[in-house]
Short mmCIF file of C-alpha atoms and ligand atoms in Angstrom, two decimals:
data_model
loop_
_atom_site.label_atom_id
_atom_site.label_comp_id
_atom_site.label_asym_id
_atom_site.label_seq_id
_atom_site.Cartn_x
_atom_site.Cartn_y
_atom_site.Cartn_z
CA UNK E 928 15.78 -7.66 -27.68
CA UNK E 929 13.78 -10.68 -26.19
CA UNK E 930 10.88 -12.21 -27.52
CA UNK E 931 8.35 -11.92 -25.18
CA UNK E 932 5.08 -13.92 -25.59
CA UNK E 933 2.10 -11.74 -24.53
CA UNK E 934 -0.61 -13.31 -22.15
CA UNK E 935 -4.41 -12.40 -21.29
CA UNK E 936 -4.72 -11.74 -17.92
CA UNK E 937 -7.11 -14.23 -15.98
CA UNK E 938 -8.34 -13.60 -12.49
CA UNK E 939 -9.27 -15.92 -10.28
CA UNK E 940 -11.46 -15.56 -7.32
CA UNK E 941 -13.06 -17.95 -4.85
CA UNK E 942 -14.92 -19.99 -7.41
CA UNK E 943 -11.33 -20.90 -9.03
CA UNK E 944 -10.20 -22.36 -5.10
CA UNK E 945 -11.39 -25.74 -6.14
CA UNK E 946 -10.80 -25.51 -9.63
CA UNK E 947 -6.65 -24.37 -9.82
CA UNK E 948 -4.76 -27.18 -10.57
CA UNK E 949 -1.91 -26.05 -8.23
CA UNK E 950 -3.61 -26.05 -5.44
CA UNK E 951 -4.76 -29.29 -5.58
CA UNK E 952 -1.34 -30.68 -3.76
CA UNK E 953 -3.32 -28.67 -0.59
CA UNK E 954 -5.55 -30.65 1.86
CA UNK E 955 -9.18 -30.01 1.61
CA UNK E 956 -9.42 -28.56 4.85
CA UNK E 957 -6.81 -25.68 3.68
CA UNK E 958 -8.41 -25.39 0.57
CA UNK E 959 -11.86 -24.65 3.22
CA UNK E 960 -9.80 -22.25 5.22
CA UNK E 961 -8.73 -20.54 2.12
CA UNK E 962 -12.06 -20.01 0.97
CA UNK E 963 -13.43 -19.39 4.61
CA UNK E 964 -10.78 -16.25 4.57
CA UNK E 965 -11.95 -15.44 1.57
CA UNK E 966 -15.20 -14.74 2.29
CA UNK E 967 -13.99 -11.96 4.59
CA UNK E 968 -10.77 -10.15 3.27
CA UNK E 969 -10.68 -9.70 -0.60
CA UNK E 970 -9.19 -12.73 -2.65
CA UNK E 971 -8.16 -12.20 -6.51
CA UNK E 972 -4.81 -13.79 -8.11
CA UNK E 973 -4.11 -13.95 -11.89
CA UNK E 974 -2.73 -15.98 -13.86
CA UNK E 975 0.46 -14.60 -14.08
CA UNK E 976 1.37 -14.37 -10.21
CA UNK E 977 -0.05 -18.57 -10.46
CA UNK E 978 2.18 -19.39 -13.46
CA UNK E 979 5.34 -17.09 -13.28
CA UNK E 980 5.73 -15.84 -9.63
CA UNK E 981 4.26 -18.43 -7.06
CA UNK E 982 6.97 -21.28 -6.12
CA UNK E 983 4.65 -24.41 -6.30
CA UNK E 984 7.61 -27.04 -4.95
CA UNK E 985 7.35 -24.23 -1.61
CA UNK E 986 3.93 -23.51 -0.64
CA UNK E 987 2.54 -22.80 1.82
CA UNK E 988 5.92 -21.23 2.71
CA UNK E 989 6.46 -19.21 -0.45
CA UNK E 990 6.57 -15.54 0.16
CA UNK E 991 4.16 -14.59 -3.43
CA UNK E 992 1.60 -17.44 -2.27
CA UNK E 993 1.62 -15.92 1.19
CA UNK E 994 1.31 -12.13 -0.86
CA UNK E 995 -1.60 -13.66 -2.88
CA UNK E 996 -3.39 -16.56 -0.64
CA UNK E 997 -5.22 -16.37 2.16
CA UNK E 998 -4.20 -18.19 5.09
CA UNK E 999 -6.77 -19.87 8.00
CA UNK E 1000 -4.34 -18.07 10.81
CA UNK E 1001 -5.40 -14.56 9.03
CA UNK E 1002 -8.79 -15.08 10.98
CA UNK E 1003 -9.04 -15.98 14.55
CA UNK E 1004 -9.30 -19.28 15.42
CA UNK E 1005 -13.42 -18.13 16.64
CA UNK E 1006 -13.83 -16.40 13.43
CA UNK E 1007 -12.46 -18.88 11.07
CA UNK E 1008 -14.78 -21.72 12.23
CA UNK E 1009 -17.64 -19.59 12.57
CA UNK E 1010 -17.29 -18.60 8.81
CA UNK E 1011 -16.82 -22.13 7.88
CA UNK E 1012 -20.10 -23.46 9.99
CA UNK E 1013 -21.65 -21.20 8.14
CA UNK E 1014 -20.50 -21.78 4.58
CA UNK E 1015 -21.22 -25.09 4.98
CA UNK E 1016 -24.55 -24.82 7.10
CA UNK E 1017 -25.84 -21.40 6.64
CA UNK E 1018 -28.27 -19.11 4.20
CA UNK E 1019 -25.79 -16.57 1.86
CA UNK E 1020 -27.96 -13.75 4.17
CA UNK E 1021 -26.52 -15.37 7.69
CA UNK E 1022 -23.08 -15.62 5.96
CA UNK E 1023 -22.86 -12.17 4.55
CA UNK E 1024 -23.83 -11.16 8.64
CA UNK E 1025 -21.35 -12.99 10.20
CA UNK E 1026 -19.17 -12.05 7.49
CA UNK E 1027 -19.56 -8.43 8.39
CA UNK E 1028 -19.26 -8.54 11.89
CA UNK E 1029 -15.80 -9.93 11.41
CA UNK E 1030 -14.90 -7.54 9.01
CA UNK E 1031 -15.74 -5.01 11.74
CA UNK E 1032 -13.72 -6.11 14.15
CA UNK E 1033 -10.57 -6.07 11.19
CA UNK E 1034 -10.38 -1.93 12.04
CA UNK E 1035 -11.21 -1.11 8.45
CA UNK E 1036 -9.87 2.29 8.73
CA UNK E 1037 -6.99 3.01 10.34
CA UNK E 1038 -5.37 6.25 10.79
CA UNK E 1039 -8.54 8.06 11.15
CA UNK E 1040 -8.23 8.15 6.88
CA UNK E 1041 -11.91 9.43 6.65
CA UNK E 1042 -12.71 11.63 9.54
CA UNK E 1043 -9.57 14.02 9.16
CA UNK E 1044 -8.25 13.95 5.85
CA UNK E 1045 -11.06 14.19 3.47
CA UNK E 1046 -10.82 17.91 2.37
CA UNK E 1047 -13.44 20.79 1.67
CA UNK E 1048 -13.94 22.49 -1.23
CA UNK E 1049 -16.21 25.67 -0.98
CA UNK E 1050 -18.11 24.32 2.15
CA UNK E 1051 -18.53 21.16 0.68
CA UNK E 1052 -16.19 17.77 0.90
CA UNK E 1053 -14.64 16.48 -1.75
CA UNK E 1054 -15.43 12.84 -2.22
CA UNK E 1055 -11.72 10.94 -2.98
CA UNK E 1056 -9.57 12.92 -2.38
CA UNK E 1057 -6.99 12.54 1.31
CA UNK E 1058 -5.21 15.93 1.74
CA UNK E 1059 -3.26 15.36 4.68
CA UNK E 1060 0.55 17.06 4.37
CA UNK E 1061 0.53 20.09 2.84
CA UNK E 1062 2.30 19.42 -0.29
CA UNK E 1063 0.55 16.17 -1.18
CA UNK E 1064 -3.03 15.42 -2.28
CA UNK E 1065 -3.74 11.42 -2.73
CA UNK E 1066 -6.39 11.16 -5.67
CA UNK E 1067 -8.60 7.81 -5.81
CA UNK E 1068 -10.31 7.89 -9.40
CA UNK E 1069 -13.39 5.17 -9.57
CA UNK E 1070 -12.08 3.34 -11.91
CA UNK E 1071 -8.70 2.50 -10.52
CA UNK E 1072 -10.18 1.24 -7.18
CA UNK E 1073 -9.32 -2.74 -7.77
CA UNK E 1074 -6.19 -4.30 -8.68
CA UNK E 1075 -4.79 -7.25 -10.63
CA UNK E 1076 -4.28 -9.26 -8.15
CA UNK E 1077 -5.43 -8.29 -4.12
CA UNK E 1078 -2.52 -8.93 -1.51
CA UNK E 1079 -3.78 -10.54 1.57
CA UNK E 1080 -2.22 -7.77 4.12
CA UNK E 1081 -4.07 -4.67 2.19
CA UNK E 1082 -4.33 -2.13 4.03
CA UNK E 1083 -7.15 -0.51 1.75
CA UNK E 1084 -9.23 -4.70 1.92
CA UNK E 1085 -12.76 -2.45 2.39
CA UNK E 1086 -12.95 -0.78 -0.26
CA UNK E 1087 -12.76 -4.26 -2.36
CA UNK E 1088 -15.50 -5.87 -0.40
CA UNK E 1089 -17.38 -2.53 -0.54
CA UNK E 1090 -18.05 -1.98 2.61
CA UNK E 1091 -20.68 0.12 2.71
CA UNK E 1092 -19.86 3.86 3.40
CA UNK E 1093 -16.64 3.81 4.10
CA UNK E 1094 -15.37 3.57 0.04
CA UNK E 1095 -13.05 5.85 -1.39
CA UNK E 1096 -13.49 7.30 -5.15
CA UNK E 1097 -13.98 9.77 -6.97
CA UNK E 1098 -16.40 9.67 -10.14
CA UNK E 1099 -14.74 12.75 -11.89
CA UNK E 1100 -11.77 14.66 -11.94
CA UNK E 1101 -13.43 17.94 -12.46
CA UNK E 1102 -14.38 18.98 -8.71
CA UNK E 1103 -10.27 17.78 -7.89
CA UNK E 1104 -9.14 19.94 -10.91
CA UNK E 1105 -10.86 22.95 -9.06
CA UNK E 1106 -10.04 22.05 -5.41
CA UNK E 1107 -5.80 21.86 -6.33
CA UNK E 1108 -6.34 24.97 -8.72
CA UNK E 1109 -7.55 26.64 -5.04
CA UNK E 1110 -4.24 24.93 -3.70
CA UNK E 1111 -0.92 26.88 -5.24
CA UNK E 1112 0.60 25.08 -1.85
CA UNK E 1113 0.30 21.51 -3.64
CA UNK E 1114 3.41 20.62 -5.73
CA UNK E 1115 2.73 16.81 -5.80
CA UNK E 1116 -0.52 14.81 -7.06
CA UNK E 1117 -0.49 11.20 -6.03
CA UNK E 1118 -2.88 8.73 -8.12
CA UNK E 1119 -3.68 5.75 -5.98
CA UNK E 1120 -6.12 3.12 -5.42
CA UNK E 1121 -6.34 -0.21 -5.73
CA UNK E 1122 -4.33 0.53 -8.82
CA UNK E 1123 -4.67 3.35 -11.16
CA UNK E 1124 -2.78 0.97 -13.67
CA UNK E 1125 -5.86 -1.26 -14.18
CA UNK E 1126 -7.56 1.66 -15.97
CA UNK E 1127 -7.18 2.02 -19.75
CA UNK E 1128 -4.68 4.75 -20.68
CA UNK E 1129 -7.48 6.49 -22.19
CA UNK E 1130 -9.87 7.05 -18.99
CA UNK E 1131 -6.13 7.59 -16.78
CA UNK E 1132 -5.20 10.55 -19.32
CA UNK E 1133 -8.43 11.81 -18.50
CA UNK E 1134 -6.60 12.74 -14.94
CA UNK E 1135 -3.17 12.79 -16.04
CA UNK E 1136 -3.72 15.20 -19.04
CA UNK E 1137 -5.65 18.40 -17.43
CA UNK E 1138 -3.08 18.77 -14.57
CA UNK E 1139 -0.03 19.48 -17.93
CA UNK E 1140 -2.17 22.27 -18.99
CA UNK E 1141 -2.76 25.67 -17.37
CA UNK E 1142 -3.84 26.80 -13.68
CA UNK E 1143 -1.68 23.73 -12.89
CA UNK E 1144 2.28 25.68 -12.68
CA UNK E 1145 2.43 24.25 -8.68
CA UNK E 1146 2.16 20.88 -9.84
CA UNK E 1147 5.67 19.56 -10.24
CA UNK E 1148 4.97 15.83 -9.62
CA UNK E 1149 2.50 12.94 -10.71
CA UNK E 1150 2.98 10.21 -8.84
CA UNK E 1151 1.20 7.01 -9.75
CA UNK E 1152 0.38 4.23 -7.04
CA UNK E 1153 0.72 1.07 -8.54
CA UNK E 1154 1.53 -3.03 -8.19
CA UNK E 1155 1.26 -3.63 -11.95
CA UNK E 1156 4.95 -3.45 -12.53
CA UNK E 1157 4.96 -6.82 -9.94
CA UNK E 1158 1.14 -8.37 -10.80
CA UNK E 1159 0.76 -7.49 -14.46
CA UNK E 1160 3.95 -6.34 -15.75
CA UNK E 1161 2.58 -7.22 -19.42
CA UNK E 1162 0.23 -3.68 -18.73
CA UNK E 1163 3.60 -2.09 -19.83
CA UNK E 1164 5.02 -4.16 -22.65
CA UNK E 1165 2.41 -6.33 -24.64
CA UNK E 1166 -0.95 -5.76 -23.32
CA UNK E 1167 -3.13 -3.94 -25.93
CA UNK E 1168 -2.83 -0.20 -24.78
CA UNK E 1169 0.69 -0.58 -23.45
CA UNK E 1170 1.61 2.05 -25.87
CA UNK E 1171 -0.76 4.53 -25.31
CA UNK E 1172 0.36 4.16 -21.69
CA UNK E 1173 4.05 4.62 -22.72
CA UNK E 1174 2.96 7.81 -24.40
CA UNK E 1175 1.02 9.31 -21.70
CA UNK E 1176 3.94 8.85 -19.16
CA UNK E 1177 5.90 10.57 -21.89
CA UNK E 1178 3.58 13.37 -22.49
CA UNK E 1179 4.14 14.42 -18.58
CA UNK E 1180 7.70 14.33 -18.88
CA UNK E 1181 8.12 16.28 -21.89
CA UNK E 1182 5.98 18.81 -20.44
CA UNK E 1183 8.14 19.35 -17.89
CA UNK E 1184 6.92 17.20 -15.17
CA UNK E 1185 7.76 14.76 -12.97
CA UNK E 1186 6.66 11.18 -13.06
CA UNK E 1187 7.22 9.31 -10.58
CA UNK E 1188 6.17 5.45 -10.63
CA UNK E 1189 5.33 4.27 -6.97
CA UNK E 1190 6.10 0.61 -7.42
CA UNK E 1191 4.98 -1.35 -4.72
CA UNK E 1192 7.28 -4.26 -4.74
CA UNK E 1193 7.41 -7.10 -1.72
CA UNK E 1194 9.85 -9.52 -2.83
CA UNK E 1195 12.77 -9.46 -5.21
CA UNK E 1196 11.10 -12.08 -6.89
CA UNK E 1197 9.01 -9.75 -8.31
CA UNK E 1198 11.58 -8.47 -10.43
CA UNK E 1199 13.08 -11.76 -11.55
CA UNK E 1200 11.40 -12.56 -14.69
CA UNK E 1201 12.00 -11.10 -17.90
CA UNK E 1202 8.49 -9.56 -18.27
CA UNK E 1203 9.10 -7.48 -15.30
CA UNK E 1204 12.35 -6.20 -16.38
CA UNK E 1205 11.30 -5.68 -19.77
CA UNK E 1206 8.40 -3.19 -17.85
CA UNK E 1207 11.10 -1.39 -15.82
CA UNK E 1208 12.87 -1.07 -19.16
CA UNK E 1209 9.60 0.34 -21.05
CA UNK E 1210 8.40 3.01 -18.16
CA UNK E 1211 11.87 4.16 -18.05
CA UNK E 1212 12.37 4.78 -21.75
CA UNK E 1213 9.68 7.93 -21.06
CA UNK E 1214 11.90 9.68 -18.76
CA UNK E 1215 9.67 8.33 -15.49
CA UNK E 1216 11.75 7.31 -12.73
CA UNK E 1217 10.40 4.00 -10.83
CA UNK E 1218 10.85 4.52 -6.85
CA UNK E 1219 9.72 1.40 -4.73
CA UNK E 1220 7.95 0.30 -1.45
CA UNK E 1221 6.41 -1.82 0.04
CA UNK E 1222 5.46 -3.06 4.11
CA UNK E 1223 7.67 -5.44 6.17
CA UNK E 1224 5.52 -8.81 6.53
CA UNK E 1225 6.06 -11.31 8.71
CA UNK E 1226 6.44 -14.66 6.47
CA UNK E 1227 6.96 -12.57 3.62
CA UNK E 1228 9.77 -10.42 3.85
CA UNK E 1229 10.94 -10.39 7.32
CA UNK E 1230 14.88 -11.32 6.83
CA UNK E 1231 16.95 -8.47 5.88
CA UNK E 1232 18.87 -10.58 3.06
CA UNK E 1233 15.26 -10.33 0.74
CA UNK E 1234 15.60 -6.81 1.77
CA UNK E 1235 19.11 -5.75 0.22
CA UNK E 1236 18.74 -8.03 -2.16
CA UNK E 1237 15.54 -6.40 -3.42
CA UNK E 1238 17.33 -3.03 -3.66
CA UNK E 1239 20.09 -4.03 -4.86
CA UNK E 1240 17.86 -5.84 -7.81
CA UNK E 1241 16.07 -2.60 -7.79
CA UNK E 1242 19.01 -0.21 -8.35
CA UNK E 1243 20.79 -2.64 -10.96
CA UNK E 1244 17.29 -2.12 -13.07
CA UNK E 1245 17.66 1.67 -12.16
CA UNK E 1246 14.35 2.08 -9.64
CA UNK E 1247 15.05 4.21 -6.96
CA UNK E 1248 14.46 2.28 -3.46
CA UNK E 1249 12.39 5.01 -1.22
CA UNK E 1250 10.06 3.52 1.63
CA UNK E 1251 9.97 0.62 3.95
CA UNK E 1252 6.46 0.20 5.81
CA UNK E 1253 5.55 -1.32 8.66
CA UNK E 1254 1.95 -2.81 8.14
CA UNK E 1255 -1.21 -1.22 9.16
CA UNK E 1256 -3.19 -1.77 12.14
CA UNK E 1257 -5.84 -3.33 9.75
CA UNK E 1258 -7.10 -6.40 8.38
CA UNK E 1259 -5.11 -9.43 8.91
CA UNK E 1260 -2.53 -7.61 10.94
CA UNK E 1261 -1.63 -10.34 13.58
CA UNK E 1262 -0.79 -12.62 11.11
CA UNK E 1263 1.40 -10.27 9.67
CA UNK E 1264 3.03 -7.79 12.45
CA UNK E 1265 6.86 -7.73 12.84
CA UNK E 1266 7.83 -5.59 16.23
CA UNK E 1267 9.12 -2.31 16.15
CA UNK E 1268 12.04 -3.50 17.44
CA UNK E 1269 13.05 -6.60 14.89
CA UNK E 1270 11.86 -4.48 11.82
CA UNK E 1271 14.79 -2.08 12.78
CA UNK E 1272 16.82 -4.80 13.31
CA UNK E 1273 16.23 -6.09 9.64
CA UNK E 1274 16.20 -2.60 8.21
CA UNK E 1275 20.04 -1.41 9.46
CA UNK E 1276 21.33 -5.07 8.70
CA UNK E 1277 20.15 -4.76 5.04
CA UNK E 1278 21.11 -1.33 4.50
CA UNK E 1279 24.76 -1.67 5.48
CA UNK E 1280 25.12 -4.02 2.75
CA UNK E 1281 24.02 -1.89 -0.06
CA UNK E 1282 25.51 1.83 -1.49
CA UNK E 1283 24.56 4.88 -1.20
CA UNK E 1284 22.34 4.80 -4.34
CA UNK E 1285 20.30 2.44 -2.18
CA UNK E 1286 20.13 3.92 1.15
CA UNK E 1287 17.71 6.48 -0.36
CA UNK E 1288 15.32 4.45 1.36
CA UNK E 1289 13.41 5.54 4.42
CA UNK E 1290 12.07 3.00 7.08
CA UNK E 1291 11.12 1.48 8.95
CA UNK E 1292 8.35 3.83 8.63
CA UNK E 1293 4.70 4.28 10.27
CA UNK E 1294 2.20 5.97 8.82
CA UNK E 1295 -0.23 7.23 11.63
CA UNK E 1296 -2.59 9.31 12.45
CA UNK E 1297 -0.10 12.40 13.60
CA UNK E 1298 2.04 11.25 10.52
CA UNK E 1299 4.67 9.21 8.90
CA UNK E 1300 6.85 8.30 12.18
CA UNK E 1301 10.80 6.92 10.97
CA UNK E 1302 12.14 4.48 13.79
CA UNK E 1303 15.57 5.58 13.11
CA UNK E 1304 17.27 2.90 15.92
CA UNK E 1305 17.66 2.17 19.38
CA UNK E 1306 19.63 4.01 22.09
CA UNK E 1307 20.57 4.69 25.37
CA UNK E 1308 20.28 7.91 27.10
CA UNK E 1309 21.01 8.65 30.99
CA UNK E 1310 20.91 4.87 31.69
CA UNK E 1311 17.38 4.48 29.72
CA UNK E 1312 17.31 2.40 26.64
CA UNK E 1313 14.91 4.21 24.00
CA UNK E 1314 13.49 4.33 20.75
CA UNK E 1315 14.91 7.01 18.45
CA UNK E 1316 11.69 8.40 16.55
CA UNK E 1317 10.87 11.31 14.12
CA UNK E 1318 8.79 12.45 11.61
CA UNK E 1319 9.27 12.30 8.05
CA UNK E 1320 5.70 13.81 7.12
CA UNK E 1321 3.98 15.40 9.94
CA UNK E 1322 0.25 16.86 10.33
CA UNK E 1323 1.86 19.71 11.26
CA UNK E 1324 4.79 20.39 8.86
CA UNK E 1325 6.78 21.79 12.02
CA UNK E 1326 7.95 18.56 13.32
CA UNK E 1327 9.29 16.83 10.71
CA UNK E 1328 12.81 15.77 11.90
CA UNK E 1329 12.98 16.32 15.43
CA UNK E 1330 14.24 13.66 17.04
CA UNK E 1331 12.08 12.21 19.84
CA UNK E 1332 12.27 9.31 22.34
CA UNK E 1333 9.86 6.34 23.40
CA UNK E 1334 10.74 3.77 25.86
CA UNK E 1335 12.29 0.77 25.05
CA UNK E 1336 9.60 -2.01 24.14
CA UNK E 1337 10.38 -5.71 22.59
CA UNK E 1338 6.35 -6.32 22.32
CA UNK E 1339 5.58 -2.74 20.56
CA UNK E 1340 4.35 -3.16 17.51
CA UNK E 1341 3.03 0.48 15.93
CA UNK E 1342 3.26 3.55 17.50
CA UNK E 1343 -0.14 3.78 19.76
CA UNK E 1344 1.95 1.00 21.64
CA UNK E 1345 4.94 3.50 22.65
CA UNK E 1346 4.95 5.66 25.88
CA UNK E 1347 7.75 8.26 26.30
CA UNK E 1348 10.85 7.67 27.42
CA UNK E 1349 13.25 10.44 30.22
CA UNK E 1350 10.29 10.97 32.37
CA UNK E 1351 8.13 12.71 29.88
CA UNK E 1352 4.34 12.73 30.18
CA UNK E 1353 3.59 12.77 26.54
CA UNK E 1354 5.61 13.03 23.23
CA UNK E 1355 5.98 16.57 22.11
CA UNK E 1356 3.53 16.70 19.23
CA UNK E 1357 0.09 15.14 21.50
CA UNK E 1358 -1.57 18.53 22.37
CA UNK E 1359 -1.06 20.07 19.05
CA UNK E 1360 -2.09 16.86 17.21
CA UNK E 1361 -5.56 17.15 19.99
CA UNK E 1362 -5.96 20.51 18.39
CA UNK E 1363 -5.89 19.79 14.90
CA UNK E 1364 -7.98 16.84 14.79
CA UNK E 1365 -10.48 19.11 16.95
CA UNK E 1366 -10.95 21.33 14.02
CA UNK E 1367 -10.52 18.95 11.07
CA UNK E 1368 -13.72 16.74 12.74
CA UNK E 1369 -15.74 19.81 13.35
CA UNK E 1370 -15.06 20.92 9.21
CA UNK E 1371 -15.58 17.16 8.07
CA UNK E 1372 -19.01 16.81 10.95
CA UNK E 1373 -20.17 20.67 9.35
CA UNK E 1374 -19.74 19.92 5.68
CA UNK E 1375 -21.22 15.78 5.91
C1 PLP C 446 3.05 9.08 2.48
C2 PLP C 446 1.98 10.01 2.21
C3 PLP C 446 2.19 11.10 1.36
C4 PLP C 446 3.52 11.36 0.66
O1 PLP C 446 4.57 11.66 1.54
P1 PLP C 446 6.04 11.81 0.96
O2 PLP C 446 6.90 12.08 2.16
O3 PLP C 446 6.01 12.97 0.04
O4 PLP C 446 6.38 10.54 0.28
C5 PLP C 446 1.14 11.96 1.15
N1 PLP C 446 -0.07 11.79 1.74
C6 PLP C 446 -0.30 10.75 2.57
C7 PLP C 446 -1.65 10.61 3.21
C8 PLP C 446 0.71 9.83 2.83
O5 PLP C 446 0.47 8.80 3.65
S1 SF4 C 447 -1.66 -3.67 -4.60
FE1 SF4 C 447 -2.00 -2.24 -2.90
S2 SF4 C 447 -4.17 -1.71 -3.00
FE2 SF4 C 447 -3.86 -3.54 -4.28
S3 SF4 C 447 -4.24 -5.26 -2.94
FE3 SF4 C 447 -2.06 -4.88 -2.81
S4 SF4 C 447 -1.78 -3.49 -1.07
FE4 SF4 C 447 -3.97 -3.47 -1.65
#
C-alpha cells in the first residue's frame, strides 16, 4: 500500500482571487473578470483541485481551471462590465441589485424543478424533496447543500448564492421518512445536493440509517450524489471521519441494500492521482459500486478521446460508466453549450472505442421538463434527415423507449429547440405532458 500524506482542505473564495499565487501569471484585468463573475455565479476551489488537479503550465485552457474558474465570457459582454463598473464604483447595496438582476436573467430553474416536482404529503408539500419518476425520490438534506469546490456550469448555482425562495433543503428527515413510508412504489432514494459528502458521517447516517430499518422493504437503492470522489477524494481515505463513512456505506450493504455512488466525474484527470484511486479503492471495499456522470462542456470535455478515455480509466478502477449530460439551460450555459448534433457526434465516436463493460453508459442525455430525452443518432427517413429521440425516464412512465423523430437541426441545442420531423404537428407525448403539468401546478398552487 501507498503512503498517502493527508491534507486539510482549504477553500478559497473571491477574497483568495488576488491572493493565490498561481494566478498571479493572469493579467489583472482577468483576475477583474474573474472576480466580476464571481460576484454572480458561485466561486469556491480548494486547495486540492489548485495543487493536484489544475495544469498551471495550461491555463486558461486547462479543462479543471475551466471546471473551477470563472471565465469573463460566462457573463455577457453588457453584464460583465456592468458588474465591474460597479465593483469598482458602486455601494455593496447597488452591486448586490445589479447582481441579482443578472442572476435573473441566468434561468435559475430550469425544468420547471419547483412548480411540478415538489411532492405533497397529507395536503401539505414537502420541502426538499423532487418526486418526479415514479420509482425515484431525489432527497436534498440542509446540510449537504454546498460542495467542496463549486463548478462554474452548475446547474443547481442558486441555491449557493441563496437566492431567495427558490432554495432546496430539507431540515429533517422525519417528514421524508413518512412521505416514502406512504410510497411502497419508490424502490430508489437518491441523496443529492450540492454534495451530501460534505456532511459528517454522523449527521449523513442520520438519513442513511432509518431507511435500513423497518417500513422501508421497497427501498432497494441509496444512491448518493456526490463530486467528492473528484474535489476531495481525501473525504474517503485520510480525512478524520473517513472511517465512519466507510462503515456507514458498509452498514447499507450488509443490510441488504444497494449503494450506489453517483460520481460526478468531468475529466479523466480526475481520476489520475493516487488519492483518487486510493478513494475508488476505499468505497469499493464496502460492497458500493461507483457509477459515473457528468455533462458534456464545451472547453471542457467536448472531444470524444477525454470521453473513452475517462471510461476506460473508469472501468480499469471498476466504476461503472452510466450517464452523459448535456448541460442545462441555466447559468452560464452559452459559454458552455455543445449542439445536439456534435454531442452525438462525440458520444458514438467514443463509445466505439471502448467494450461492452463501458457502453453501459447512456447519452447524450437531456433532462427536461417531460423527462430524460436520449438522442440516440441521426437518420434519414422518406428523404427527411431526423433526430432519433426517446425517453429513458419519462413523466409518464408509458413512454419510455419509444422511438420518436425531430427534424434535423445543426443550431439545436436542448430539446425546446426541436420541432417534429414526417409532417407531424407535435411530438407524441405534448398533450399528455399539458395534462399533467395542469394538475401537478394546481396540487403545488393548493398546498403553497
Ligand atoms: C435522473 C433522475 C432520476 C433517476 O433516473 P434513473 O433513470 O433511475 O437514473 C430521478 N429523478 C430525477 C428528477 C432525475 O432527473
Ligand atoms: S458538484 Fe454538482 S452541485 Fe456541486 S458545484 Fe458541481 S455541479 Fe454543482
Amino acid at each position: 500500500m501507498l503512503q498517502i500524506k493527508p491534507k486539510k482542505i482549504e477553500l478559497y473564495g473571491i477574497k483568495d482571487i488576488d491572493r493565490l499565487p498561481q494566478l498571479q501569471k493572469l493579467s489583472a484585468a482577468d483576475r477583474l473578470a474573474i472576480k466580476a463573475v464571481a460576484q454572480v455565479l458561485p466561486f469556491r476551489v480548494n486547495n486540492y483541485v489548485v495543487e493536484e488537479l489544475i495544469d498551471w503550465e495550461n491555463i486558461p485552457d486547462d479543462p479543471i481551471f475551466r471546471l473551477t474558474f470563472p471565465q469573463g465570457e460566462m457573463l455577457s459582454p453588457e453584464s460583465l462590465d456592468k458588474v465591474i463598473w460597479h465593483l469598482q464604483n458602486s455601494t455593496r447595496e447597488d452591486l448586490r441589485l445589479v447582481v441579482n438582476a443578472i442572476r435573473s436573467q441566468l434561468n435559475p430553474h430550469p425544468a420547471g424543478q419547483v412548480e411540478y416536482n415538489v411532492p405533497t404529503l397529507d395536503g401539505k408539500r414537502v420541502p426538499g424533496i423532487q418526486h418526479k419518476y415514479p420509482e425515484t425520490v431525489l432527497i436534498f438534506p440542509t446540510a449537504g447543500q454546498t460542495c467542496h469546490a463549486y463548478c462554474t456550469f452548475c446547474f443547481r448555482w442558486p441555491q449557493f448564492v441563496g437566492m431567495d425562495g427558490i432554495k432546496f433543503a430539507t431540515r429533517e428527515s422525519g417528514l421524508f421518512q413518512d412521505y416514502l413510508r406512504q410510497h411502497q412504489e419508490v424502490t430508489d432514494v437518491l441523496i443529492t445536493g450540492g454534495d451530501p459528502m460534505t456532511m459528517k458521517a454522523r449527521h449523513l447516517s442520520l438519513y442513511i440509517e432509518p431507511l435500513l430499518g423497518e417500513g422501508f422493504e421497497h427501498i432497494q437503492t441509496i444512491r448518493i450524489g456526490t463530486k467528492s470522489v473528484a474535489y476531495w477524494p481525501y473525504r474517503f481515505v485520510t480525512n478524520e471521519d473517513a472511517d465512519d463513512v466507510l462503515r456507514l456505506f458498509e452498514k447499507v450493504t450488509l443490510a441488504g441494500k444497494h449503494l450506489a455512488i453517483m460520481a460526478h466525474y468531468d475529466h479523466w484527470k480526475e481520476i489520475e492521482t493516487e488519492i483518487a484511486q486510493a478513494a475508488i479503492r476505499h468505497i469499493r471495499t464496502t460492497g458500493a459500486q461507483i457509477r459515473t456522470q457528468a455533462p458534456l462542456m464545451r472547453g471542457i470535455n467536448d472531444s470524444s478521446q477525454v470521453w473513452t478515455r475517462m471510461w476506460q480509466e473508469q472501468v480499469r478502477l471498476g466504476c461503472v460508466p452510466y450517464y452523459m449530460f448535456m448541460e442545462r439551460d441555466t447559468g452560464a450555459k452559452h459559454y458552455f453549450e455543445v449542439p445536439i448534433v456534435q454531442a452525438w457526434e462525440i458520444f458514438q465516436a467514443a463509445i466505439q472505442k471502448v467494450s461492452g463493460l463501458a457502453r453501459t453508459v447512456r447519452g447524450p442525455v437531456m433532462s427536461a421538463l417531460p423527462g430524460k430525452v436520449a438522442v440516440d443518432g441521426v437518420a434519414q427517413i422518406k428523404g427527411e434527415k431526423v433526430f432519433v429521440l426517446s425517453f429513458l425516464q419519462g413523466r409518464d412512465r408509458d413512454w419510455c423507449k419509444r422511438p420518436f423523430f425531430a427534424r434535423y437541426d445543426e443550431k439545436a441545442n436542448w430539446l425546446t429547440d426541436l420541432v417534429p420531423a414526417l409532417g407531424e404537428k407535435e411530438f407524441f407525448y405534448e398533450q399528455q405532458l399539458q395534462e399533467i403539468l395542469k394538475i401537478q401546478s394546481q396540487v403545488s398552487n393548493i398546498h403553497r
